[in-house]
Amino acid sequence: MSAVAGAMACVLPMTDKGTIELSEIKKHIREEDEHFPHSKLIILENTANMAGGISLTPEYIQSVATLAHEHGMKLHVDGARLFNASAELKVTPAELCKGVDSVTFCFYKALCAPGGAVLCGSTAYIKKCRRKRKMLGGVMRQSGTLAAACLVGLSLIDDIELDHQRARDLAEQLRKIPTIEVQSCHTNFVWIRPRTSVPLQSDSASATSPICPSADSVPPSISNLPSVTSATVPDFVLLCEKENVKVVNISGRLRLVTHRHIDDHAIDTIVRLCRKHFVVSE
């Protein structure tokens, strides 16, 4: 980043809602000082990947935009999964971008095209970006075929809610496996991890927490719980790969993502693999 853009990043802590507190942002906006770089840009991600795919609301984005502009800064939104946020919040993508100076979104995520992403902004900004892209050697030839697939993706926006429903169905089924902790379920993301201790059947059956709870709503441990006898999480990832199922392991947590090509059979497959791998010793 510093070599190509001459910029330095300051990564701020994120809340469990995928937001950065306005006070936290304001605290890190540098005042005029010749010893430090100028604060020029704020970047948000919508949906927030590491917060479990949670959506940022138009109201929050607008509040950050207002703060940025008050300090002479710009706001960019990494909207790789912007259409997932739009579907969940039932607002248009345009409403999620009010006050934003620039936004990117992918055609190959929520819209399931084979490739493609776009950068959106003012005419003057895009003109400058095209020049910078040329300087870095970024150009595509004969890209009409790829663009045609992107147009098909845009025509299927209404189907995104099906991906979200399958994610909720997956979370509900995985919650019935006592050795699995469903940490969160937002949009098309389900985050899980194996439990180190497992509720007894009666305890599990009586749990009344919602299908997609926060991590602190997991039923409390009790004494004399059976332990999980399974291979490691990386072994589970390999097991899934053998059945053409891709899951992502991040520090022992597993990210499961639904999309257009994940059908009911795929959901049944991942549930079966979880039951097979994360077993309880008697």
PDB file of C-alpha atoms in Angstrom:
ATOM      1  CA  MET A   1       0.000   0.000   0.000  1.00  0.00           C
ATOM      2  CA  SER A   2       2.710   2.485   0.967  1.00  0.00           C
ATOM      3  CA  ALA A   3       4.848   1.577  -2.073  1.00  0.00           C
ATOM      4  CA  VAL A   4       2.053   1.838  -4.642  1.00  0.00           C
ATOM      5  CA  ALA A   5      -0.317   4.430  -3.168  1.00  0.00           C
ATOM      6  CA  GLY A   6       1.976   6.332  -0.814  1.00  0.00           C
ATOM      7  CA  ALA A   7      -0.556   5.675   1.934  1.00  0.00           C
ATOM      8  CA  MET A   8      -0.440   4.299   5.480  1.00  0.00           C
ATOM      9  CA  ALA A   9      -3.312   2.342   6.999  1.00  0.00           C
ATOM     10  CA  CYS A  10      -4.635   2.680  10.525  1.00  0.00           C
ATOM     11  CA  VAL A  11      -6.832  -0.344  11.297  1.00  0.00           C
ATOM     12  CA  LEU A  12      -9.483   0.379  13.939  1.00  0.00           C
ATOM     13  CA  PRO A  13     -11.311  -2.131  16.149  1.00  0.00           C
ATOM     14  CA  MET A  14     -14.707  -3.295  14.952  1.00  0.00           C
ATOM     15  CA  THR A  15     -17.776  -3.918  17.089  1.00  0.00           C
ATOM     16  CA  ASP A  16     -19.764  -7.161  16.901  1.00  0.00           C
ATOM     17  CA  LYS A  17     -22.175  -5.244  14.655  1.00  0.00           C
ATOM     18  CA  GLY A  18     -19.469  -4.771  12.021  1.00  0.00           C
ATOM     19  CA  THR A  19     -19.245  -1.041  12.736  1.00  0.00           C
ATOM     20  CA  ILE A  20     -16.486   1.199  13.991  1.00  0.00           C
ATOM     21  CA  GLU A  21     -17.563   3.533  16.768  1.00  0.00           C
ATOM     22  CA  LEU A  22     -17.707   7.138  15.568  1.00  0.00           C
ATOM     23  CA  SER A  23     -15.755   8.212  18.638  1.00  0.00           C
ATOM     24  CA  GLU A  24     -13.033   5.721  17.710  1.00  0.00           C
ATOM     25  CA  ILE A  25     -12.817   7.086  14.181  1.00  0.00           C
ATOM     26  CA  LYS A  26     -12.730  10.673  15.396  1.00  0.00           C
ATOM     27  CA  LYS A  27     -10.004   9.857  17.916  1.00  0.00           C
ATOM     28  CA  HIS A  28      -7.728   8.606  15.126  1.00  0.00           C
ATOM     29  CA  ILE A  29      -8.220  11.493  12.691  1.00  0.00           C
ATOM     30  CA  ARG A  30      -4.853  13.232  12.723  1.00  0.00           C
ATOM     31  CA  GLU A  31      -4.638  16.952  13.300  1.00  0.00           C
ATOM     32  CA  GLU A  32      -2.315  19.053  11.151  1.00  0.00           C
ATOM     33  CA  ASP A  33       1.191  18.013  12.195  1.00  0.00           C
ATOM     34  CA  GLU A  34       4.261  17.915   9.975  1.00  0.00           C
ATOM     35  CA  HIS A  35       5.476  14.780  11.755  1.00  0.00           C
ATOM     36  CA  PHE A  36       2.512  12.632  10.688  1.00  0.00           C
ATOM     37  CA  PRO A  37       0.655  11.807   7.466  1.00  0.00           C
ATOM     38  CA  HIS A  38      -2.680  13.493   6.778  1.00  0.00           C
ATOM     39  CA  SER A  39      -5.917  11.601   7.375  1.00  0.00           C
ATOM     40  CA  LYS A  40      -7.613  11.484   3.988  1.00  0.00           C
ATOM     41  CA  LEU A  41      -9.876   8.445   3.725  1.00  0.00           C
ATOM     42  CA  ILE A  42     -12.179   6.199   5.768  1.00  0.00           C
ATOM     43  CA  ILE A  43     -12.980   2.732   4.445  1.00  0.00           C
ATOM     44  CA  LEU A  44     -15.909   0.569   5.549  1.00  0.00           C
ATOM     45  CA  GLU A  45     -16.869  -2.937   4.423  1.00  0.00           C
ATOM     46  CA  ASN A  46     -20.490  -3.891   3.744  1.00  0.00           C
ATOM     47  CA  THR A  47     -21.267  -6.634   4.536  1.00  0.00           C
ATOM     48  CA  ALA A  48     -18.605  -6.980   7.242  1.00  0.00           C
ATOM     49  CA  ASN A  49     -16.779 -10.241   6.584  1.00  0.00           C
ATOM     50  CA  MET A  50     -15.055 -10.753   9.938  1.00  0.00           C
ATOM     51  CA  ALA A  51     -18.188  -9.715  11.826  1.00  0.00           C
ATOM     52  CA  GLY A  52     -19.985 -12.693  10.321  1.00  0.00           C
ATOM     53  CA  GLY A  53     -21.423 -11.095   7.184  1.00  0.00           C
ATOM     54  CA  ILE A  54     -23.503  -8.568   9.087  1.00  0.00           C
ATOM     55  CA  SER A  55     -24.957  -5.621   7.144  1.00  0.00           C
ATOM     56  CA  LEU A  56     -24.172  -1.967   7.807  1.00  0.00           C
ATOM     57  CA  THR A  57     -27.287   0.204   7.762  1.00  0.00           C
ATOM     58  CA  PRO A  58     -27.752   3.299   5.583  1.00  0.00           C
ATOM     59  CA  GLU A  59     -28.040   5.387   8.756  1.00  0.00           C
ATOM     60  CA  TYR A  60     -24.650   4.243  10.042  1.00  0.00           C
ATOM     61  CA  ILE A  61     -22.936   4.753   6.688  1.00  0.00           C
ATOM     62  CA  GLN A  62     -24.411   8.235   6.413  1.00  0.00           C
ATOM     63  CA  SER A  63     -23.163   9.100   9.914  1.00  0.00           C
ATOM     64  CA  VAL A  64     -19.616   8.049   8.982  1.00  0.00           C
ATOM     65  CA  ALA A  65     -19.852  10.010   5.719  1.00  0.00           C
ATOM     66  CA  THR A  66     -20.895  13.111   7.641  1.00  0.00           C
ATOM     67  CA  LEU A  67     -17.971  12.704  10.054  1.00  0.00           C
ATOM     68  CA  ALA A  68     -15.532  12.201   7.176  1.00  0.00           C
ATOM     69  CA  HIS A  69     -16.716  15.253   5.257  1.00  0.00           C
ATOM     70  CA  GLU A  70     -16.647  17.430   8.377  1.00  0.00           C
ATOM     71  CA  HIS A  71     -12.914  16.698   8.556  1.00  0.00           C
ATOM     72  CA  GLY A  72     -12.220  17.120   4.854  1.00  0.00           C
ATOM     73  CA  MET A  73     -11.968  13.375   4.290  1.00  0.00           C
ATOM     74  CA  LYS A  74     -13.527  10.934   1.832  1.00  0.00           C
ATOM     75  CA  LEU A  75     -15.517   7.761   2.554  1.00  0.00           C
ATOM     76  CA  HIS A  76     -15.041   4.610   0.491  1.00  0.00           C
ATOM     77  CA  VAL A  77     -17.197   1.504   0.925  1.00  0.00           C
ATOM     78  CA  ASP A  78     -15.832  -1.919   0.082  1.00  0.00           C
ATOM     79  CA  GLY A  79     -19.141  -3.317  -1.082  1.00  0.00           C
ATOM     80  CA  ALA A  80     -17.938  -6.710  -2.278  1.00  0.00           C
ATOM     81  CA  ARG A  81     -21.203  -8.139  -0.888  1.00  0.00           C
ATOM     82  CA  LEU A  82     -23.237  -4.938  -1.099  1.00  0.00           C
ATOM     83  CA  PHE A  83     -26.164  -6.755  -2.726  1.00  0.00           C
ATOM     84  CA  ASN A  84     -26.365  -9.140   0.252  1.00  0.00           C
ATOM     85  CA  ALA A  85     -26.732  -6.141   2.547  1.00  0.00           C
ATOM     86  CA  SER A  86     -29.341  -4.674   0.212  1.00  0.00           C
ATOM     87  CA  ALA A  87     -31.354  -7.908   0.240  1.00  0.00           C
ATOM     88  CA  GLU A  88     -31.216  -8.313   4.013  1.00  0.00           C
ATOM     89  CA  LEU A  89     -32.044  -4.702   4.883  1.00  0.00           C
ATOM     90  CA  LYS A  90     -34.583  -4.445   2.052  1.00  0.00           C
ATOM     91  CA  VAL A  91     -33.137  -1.198   0.759  1.00  0.00           C
ATOM     92  CA  THR A  92     -31.667  -0.417  -2.643  1.00  0.00           C
ATOM     93  CA  PRO A  93     -27.892  -0.456  -3.177  1.00  0.00           C
ATOM     94  CA  ALA A  94     -28.192   3.278  -3.937  1.00  0.00           C
ATOM     95  CA  GLU A  95     -29.627   3.901  -0.457  1.00  0.00           C
ATOM     96  CA  LEU A  96     -26.618   2.088   1.053  1.00  0.00           C
ATOM     97  CA  CYS A  97     -24.298   4.452  -0.801  1.00  0.00           C
ATOM     98  CA  LYS A  98     -25.811   7.824   0.099  1.00  0.00           C
ATOM     99  CA  GLY A  99     -23.065  10.214   1.171  1.00  0.00           C
ATOM    100  CA  VAL A 100     -20.345   7.809   0.024  1.00  0.00           C
ATOM    101  CA  ASP A 101     -17.587   9.183  -2.232  1.00  0.00           C
ATOM    102  CA  SER A 102     -16.714   5.858  -3.866  1.00  0.00           C
ATOM    103  CA  VAL A 103     -17.805   2.230  -3.679  1.00  0.00           C
ATOM    104  CA  THR A 104     -16.683  -1.076  -5.126  1.00  0.00           C
ATOM    105  CA  PHE A 105     -18.794  -4.189  -5.570  1.00  0.00           C
ATOM    106  CA  CYS A 106     -18.183  -7.648  -6.967  1.00  0.00           C
ATOM    107  CA  PHE A 107     -20.187  -9.482  -9.597  1.00  0.00           C
ATOM    108  CA  TYR A 108     -18.672 -12.828  -8.606  1.00  0.00           C
ATOM    109  CA  LYS A 109     -19.896 -12.979  -4.995  1.00  0.00           C
ATOM    110  CA  ALA A 110     -23.570 -12.312  -4.329  1.00  0.00           C
ATOM    111  CA  LEU A 111     -24.317 -12.160  -8.061  1.00  0.00           C
ATOM    112  CA  CYS A 112     -22.301 -15.329  -8.846  1.00  0.00           C
ATOM    113  CA  ALA A 113     -20.827 -14.202 -12.162  1.00  0.00           C
ATOM    114  CA  PRO A 114     -17.555 -15.959 -13.108  1.00  0.00           C
ATOM    115  CA  GLY A 115     -15.638 -12.730 -12.480  1.00  0.00           C
ATOM    116  CA  GLY A 116     -15.758  -8.980 -12.480  1.00  0.00           C
ATOM    117  CA  ALA A 117     -15.838  -6.046 -10.077  1.00  0.00           C
ATOM    118  CA  VAL A 118     -16.476  -2.349 -10.536  1.00  0.00           C
ATOM    119  CA  LEU A 119     -15.416   0.895  -8.924  1.00  0.00           C
ATOM    120  CA  CYS A 120     -18.080   3.610  -8.766  1.00  0.00           C
ATOM    121  CA  GLY A 121     -17.645   7.313  -8.103  1.00  0.00           C
ATOM    122  CA  SER A 122     -17.863  10.755  -9.676  1.00  0.00           C
ATOM    123  CA  THR A 123     -16.859  11.276 -13.307  1.00  0.00           C
ATOM    124  CA  ALA A 124     -13.711  13.155 -12.272  1.00  0.00           C
ATOM    125  CA  TYR A 125     -12.762  10.461  -9.763  1.00  0.00           C
ATOM    126  CA  ILE A 126     -13.205   7.592 -12.231  1.00  0.00           C
ATOM    127  CA  LYS A 127     -11.165   9.482 -14.826  1.00  0.00           C
ATOM    128  CA  LYS A 128      -8.324   9.766 -12.330  1.00  0.00           C
ATOM    129  CA  CYS A 129      -8.648   6.090 -11.366  1.00  0.00           C
ATOM    130  CA  ARG A 130      -8.454   4.986 -14.990  1.00  0.00           C
ATOM    131  CA  ARG A 131      -5.196   6.849 -15.351  1.00  0.00           C
ATOM    132  CA  LYS A 132      -3.809   5.249 -12.193  1.00  0.00           C
ATOM    133  CA  ARG A 133      -4.929   1.825 -13.418  1.00  0.00           C
ATOM    134  CA  LYS A 134      -3.074   2.400 -16.689  1.00  0.00           C
ATOM    135  CA  MET A 135       0.065   3.373 -14.797  1.00  0.00           C
ATOM    136  CA  LEU A 136      -0.106   0.070 -12.897  1.00  0.00           C
ATOM    137  CA  GLY A 137      -0.684  -1.977 -16.057  1.00  0.00           C
ATOM    138  CA  GLY A 138      -4.288  -2.823 -15.271  1.00  0.00           C
ATOM    139  CA  VAL A 139      -6.359  -3.266 -18.398  1.00  0.00           C
ATOM    140  CA  MET A 140      -8.635  -5.905 -19.893  1.00  0.00           C
ATOM    141  CA  ARG A 141      -9.199  -6.635 -23.580  1.00  0.00           C
ATOM    142  CA  GLN A 142     -12.200  -8.327 -25.151  1.00  0.00           C
ATOM    143  CA  SER A 143     -14.002  -8.252 -21.818  1.00  0.00           C
ATOM    144  CA  GLY A 144     -17.504  -8.189 -23.310  1.00  0.00           C
ATOM    145  CA  THR A 145     -18.096 -11.894 -22.641  1.00  0.00           C
ATOM    146  CA  LEU A 146     -17.292 -11.395 -18.977  1.00  0.00           C
ATOM    147  CA  ALA A 147     -19.480  -8.292 -18.852  1.00  0.00           C
ATOM    148  CA  ALA A 148     -22.370 -10.277 -20.367  1.00  0.00           C
ATOM    149  CA  ALA A 149     -22.168 -12.735 -17.476  1.00  0.00           C
ATOM    150  CA  CYS A 150     -22.192  -9.797 -15.051  1.00  0.00           C
ATOM    151  CA  LEU A 151     -25.409  -8.527 -16.647  1.00  0.00           C
ATOM    152  CA  VAL A 152     -26.976 -11.946 -16.086  1.00  0.00           C
ATOM    153  CA  GLY A 153     -25.943 -11.705 -12.427  1.00  0.00           C
ATOM    154  CA  LEU A 154     -27.620  -8.320 -12.101  1.00  0.00           C
ATOM    155  CA  SER A 155     -30.835  -9.801 -13.493  1.00  0.00           C
ATOM    156  CA  LEU A 156     -30.869 -12.375 -10.665  1.00  0.00           C
ATOM    157  CA  ILE A 157     -30.624 -10.015  -7.700  1.00  0.00           C
ATOM    158  CA  ASP A 158     -34.009 -11.108  -6.347  1.00  0.00           C
ATOM    159  CA  ASP A 159     -32.650 -14.646  -5.843  1.00  0.00           C
ATOM    160  CA  ILE A 160     -30.141 -13.506  -3.194  1.00  0.00           C
ATOM    161  CA  GLU A 161     -32.743 -13.929  -0.461  1.00  0.00           C
ATOM    162  CA  LEU A 162     -32.754 -17.671  -1.268  1.00  0.00           C
ATOM    163  CA  ASP A 163     -29.057 -17.767  -0.349  1.00  0.00           C
ATOM    164  CA  HIS A 164     -29.865 -16.088   2.953  1.00  0.00           C
ATOM    165  CA  GLN A 165     -32.683 -18.548   3.646  1.00  0.00           C
ATOM    166  CA  ARG A 166     -30.369 -21.498   2.997  1.00  0.00           C
ATOM    167  CA  ALA A 167     -27.841 -20.004   5.401  1.00  0.00           C
ATOM    168  CA  ARG A 168     -30.553 -19.791   8.070  1.00  0.00           C
ATOM    169  CA  ASP A 169     -31.617 -23.376   7.320  1.00  0.00           C
ATOM    170  CA  LEU A 170     -27.987 -24.517   7.607  1.00  0.00           C
ATOM    171  CA  ALA A 171     -27.569 -22.742  10.944  1.00  0.00           C
ATOM    172  CA  GLU A 172     -30.768 -24.328  12.262  1.00  0.00           C
ATOM    173  CA  GLN A 173     -29.612 -27.837  11.324  1.00  0.00           C
ATOM    174  CA  LEU A 174     -26.109 -27.342  12.701  1.00  0.00           C
ATOM    175  CA  ARG A 175     -27.563 -26.102  16.005  1.00  0.00           C
ATOM    176  CA  LYS A 176     -29.026 -29.575  16.490  1.00  0.00           C
ATOM    177  CA  ILE A 177     -25.502 -31.054  16.572  1.00  0.00           C
ATOM    178  CA  PRO A 178     -24.366 -30.781  20.220  1.00  0.00           C
ATOM    179  CA  THR A 179     -20.671 -30.691  19.299  1.00  0.00           C
ATOM    180  CA  ILE A 180     -21.098 -27.628  17.052  1.00  0.00           C
ATOM    181  CA  GLU A 181     -21.405 -24.040  18.229  1.00  0.00           C
ATOM    182  CA  VAL A 182     -23.144 -21.783  15.727  1.00  0.00           C
ATOM    183  CA  GLN A 183     -21.536 -18.466  16.516  1.00  0.00           C
ATOM    184  CA  SER A 184     -23.447 -16.301  14.078  1.00  0.00           C
ATOM    185  CA  CYS A 185     -25.630 -16.328  10.981  1.00  0.00           C
ATOM    186  CA  HIS A 186     -26.034 -13.145   8.965  1.00  0.00           C
ATOM    187  CA  THR A 187     -26.922 -12.741   5.285  1.00  0.00           C
ATOM    188  CA  ASN A 188     -25.222 -15.708   3.560  1.00  0.00           C
ATOM    189  CA  PHE A 189     -22.591 -16.352   6.255  1.00  0.00           C
ATOM    190  CA  VAL A 190     -22.627 -19.038   8.935  1.00  0.00           C
ATOM    191  CA  TRP A 191     -19.732 -19.135  11.403  1.00  0.00           C
ATOM    192  CA  ILE A 192     -19.252 -22.266  13.499  1.00  0.00           C
ATOM    193  CA  ARG A 193     -16.659 -23.903  15.692  1.00  0.00           C
ATOM    194  CA  PRO A 194     -16.454 -27.228  17.526  1.00  0.00           C
ATOM    195  CA  ARG A 195     -17.263 -27.114  21.210  1.00  0.00           C
ATOM    196  CA  THR A 196     -14.652 -28.106  23.763  1.00  0.00           C
ATOM    197  CA  SER A 197     -17.492 -29.346  25.971  1.00  0.00           C
ATOM    198  CA  VAL A 198     -20.898 -30.544  24.895  1.00  0.00           C
ATOM    199  CA  PRO A 199     -24.334 -30.089  26.510  1.00  0.00           C
ATOM    200  CA  LEU A 200     -26.111 -33.321  27.399  1.00  0.00           C
ATOM    201  CA  GLN A 201     -29.041 -34.199  25.147  1.00  0.00           C
ATOM    202  CA  SER A 202     -31.654 -32.940  27.576  1.00  0.00           C
ATOM    203  CA  ASP A 203     -29.734 -29.719  28.130  1.00  0.00           C
ATOM    204  CA  SER A 204     -29.334 -29.178  24.399  1.00  0.00           C
ATOM    205  CA  ALA A 205     -32.996 -29.852  23.716  1.00  0.00           C
ATOM    206  CA  SER A 206     -34.101 -27.306  26.290  1.00  0.00           C
ATOM    207  CA  ALA A 207     -31.980 -24.500  24.857  1.00  0.00           C
ATOM    208  CA  THR A 208     -34.233 -21.689  23.669  1.00  0.00           C
ATOM    209  CA  SER A 209     -31.633 -19.371  22.122  1.00  0.00           C
ATOM    210  CA  PRO A 210     -32.402 -18.180  18.578  1.00  0.00           C
ATOM    211  CA  ILE A 211     -31.143 -19.909  15.479  1.00  0.00           C
ATOM    212  CA  CYS A 212     -28.497 -17.273  14.860  1.00  0.00           C
ATOM    213  CA  PRO A 213     -27.368 -16.086  18.304  1.00  0.00           C
ATOM    214  CA  SER A 214     -24.425 -14.074  19.427  1.00  0.00           C
ATOM    215  CA  ALA A 215     -21.520 -15.998  20.879  1.00  0.00           C
ATOM    216  CA  ASP A 216     -22.530 -15.172  24.465  1.00  0.00           C
ATOM    217  CA  SER A 217     -25.901 -16.916  24.084  1.00  0.00           C
ATOM    218  CA  VAL A 218     -24.365 -20.404  23.936  1.00  0.00           C
ATOM    219  CA  PRO A 219     -25.826 -22.676  26.641  1.00  0.00           C
ATOM    220  CA  PRO A 220     -23.562 -22.696  29.733  1.00  0.00           C
ATOM    221  CA  SER A 221     -21.332 -25.677  30.427  1.00  0.00           C
ATOM    222  CA  ILE A 222     -22.267 -28.120  33.140  1.00  0.00           C
ATOM    223  CA  SER A 223     -20.183 -30.678  35.004  1.00  0.00           C
ATOM    224  CA  ASN A 224     -19.380 -34.148  33.666  1.00  0.00           C
ATOM    225  CA  LEU A 225     -19.885 -33.212  30.035  1.00  0.00           C
ATOM    226  CA  PRO A 226     -18.728 -35.637  27.354  1.00  0.00           C
ATOM    227  CA  SER A 227     -15.822 -34.410  25.260  1.00  0.00           C
ATOM    228  CA  VAL A 228     -15.598 -33.979  21.523  1.00  0.00           C
ATOM    229  CA  THR A 229     -13.565 -36.727  19.895  1.00  0.00           C
ATOM    230  CA  SER A 230     -12.710 -35.593  16.434  1.00  0.00           C
ATOM    231  CA  ALA A 231      -9.710 -34.789  14.359  1.00  0.00           C
ATOM    232  CA  THR A 232      -8.615 -31.197  14.042  1.00  0.00           C
ATOM    233  CA  VAL A 233     -10.482 -28.450  12.238  1.00  0.00           C
ATOM    234  CA  PRO A 234      -7.907 -28.517   9.388  1.00  0.00           C
ATOM    235  CA  ASP A 235      -8.718 -32.219   8.952  1.00  0.00           C
ATOM    236  CA  PHE A 236     -12.366 -31.304   8.638  1.00  0.00           C
ATOM    237  CA  VAL A 237     -11.498 -28.816   5.891  1.00  0.00           C
ATOM    238  CA  LEU A 238      -9.678 -31.597   4.018  1.00  0.00           C
ATOM    239  CA  LEU A 239     -12.635 -33.952   4.506  1.00  0.00           C
ATOM    240  CA  CYS A 240     -14.920 -31.337   2.966  1.00  0.00           C
ATOM    241  CA  GLU A 241     -12.588 -30.805   0.022  1.00  0.00           C
ATOM    242  CA  LYS A 242     -12.825 -34.504  -0.830  1.00  0.00           C
ATOM    243  CA  GLU A 243     -16.584 -34.023  -1.209  1.00  0.00           C
ATOM    244  CA  ASN A 244     -16.189 -30.805  -3.227  1.00  0.00           C
ATOM    245  CA  VAL A 245     -17.248 -28.622  -0.309  1.00  0.00           C
ATOM    246  CA  LYS A 246     -15.110 -25.590   0.436  1.00  0.00           C
ATOM    247  CA  VAL A 247     -15.029 -24.168   3.952  1.00  0.00           C
ATOM    248  CA  VAL A 248     -12.611 -21.612   5.370  1.00  0.00           C
ATOM    249  CA  ASN A 249     -10.747 -22.183   8.630  1.00  0.00           C
ATOM    250  CA  ILE A 250      -9.828 -18.984  10.463  1.00  0.00           C
ATOM    251  CA  SER A 251      -8.119 -19.667  13.790  1.00  0.00           C
ATOM    252  CA  GLY A 252     -10.252 -22.719  14.519  1.00  0.00           C
ATOM    253  CA  ARG A 253     -13.502 -21.094  13.400  1.00  0.00           C
ATOM    254  CA  LEU A 254     -15.194 -22.269  10.218  1.00  0.00           C
ATOM    255  CA  ARG A 255     -16.816 -19.920   7.742  1.00  0.00           C
ATOM    256  CA  LEU A 256     -19.611 -21.414   5.643  1.00  0.00           C
ATOM    257  CA  VAL A 257     -20.969 -19.240   2.838  1.00  0.00           C
ATOM    258  CA  THR A 258     -24.040 -19.914   0.720  1.00  0.00           C
ATOM    259  CA  HIS A 259     -24.514 -18.617  -2.819  1.00  0.00           C
ATOM    260  CA  ARG A 260     -26.455 -19.337  -5.973  1.00  0.00           C
ATOM    261  CA  HIS A 261     -24.670 -22.626  -6.623  1.00  0.00           C
ATOM    262  CA  ILE A 262     -25.247 -23.979  -3.104  1.00  0.00           C
ATOM    263  CA  ASP A 263     -28.492 -25.955  -3.283  1.00  0.00           C
ATOM    264  CA  ASP A 264     -30.383 -28.005  -0.700  1.00  0.00           C
ATOM    265  CA  HIS A 265     -28.248 -31.072  -1.467  1.00  0.00           C
ATOM    266  CA  ALA A 266     -25.106 -29.088  -0.634  1.00  0.00           C
ATOM    267  CA  ILE A 267     -26.639 -28.023   2.683  1.00  0.00           C
ATOM    268  CA  ASP A 268     -27.440 -31.656   3.495  1.00  0.00           C
ATOM    269  CA  THR A 269     -23.852 -32.617   2.598  1.00  0.00           C
ATOM    270  CA  ILE A 270     -22.185 -30.147   4.957  1.00  0.00           C
ATOM    271  CA  VAL A 271     -24.532 -31.136   7.789  1.00  0.00           C
ATOM    272  CA  ARG A 272     -23.720 -34.813   7.183  1.00  0.00           C
ATOM    273  CA  LEU A 273     -19.985 -34.085   7.210  1.00  0.00           C
ATOM    274  CA  CYS A 274     -20.291 -32.152  10.470  1.00  0.00           C
ATOM    275  CA  ARG A 275     -22.186 -35.029  12.080  1.00  0.00           C
ATOM    276  CA  LYS A 276     -19.578 -37.501  10.833  1.00  0.00           C
ATOM    277  CA  HIS A 277     -16.516 -35.508  11.901  1.00  0.00           C
ATOM    278  CA  PHE A 278     -17.491 -33.752  15.133  1.00  0.00           C
ATOM    279  CA  VAL A 279     -18.679 -36.724  17.204  1.00  0.00           C
ATOM    280  CA  VAL A 280     -19.183 -37.142  20.920  1.00  0.00           C
ATOM    281  CA  SER A 281     -17.365 -39.745  22.975  1.00  0.00           C
ATOM    282  CA  GLU A 282     -19.542 -41.724  25.355  1.00  0.00           C
TER     283      GLU A 282
END
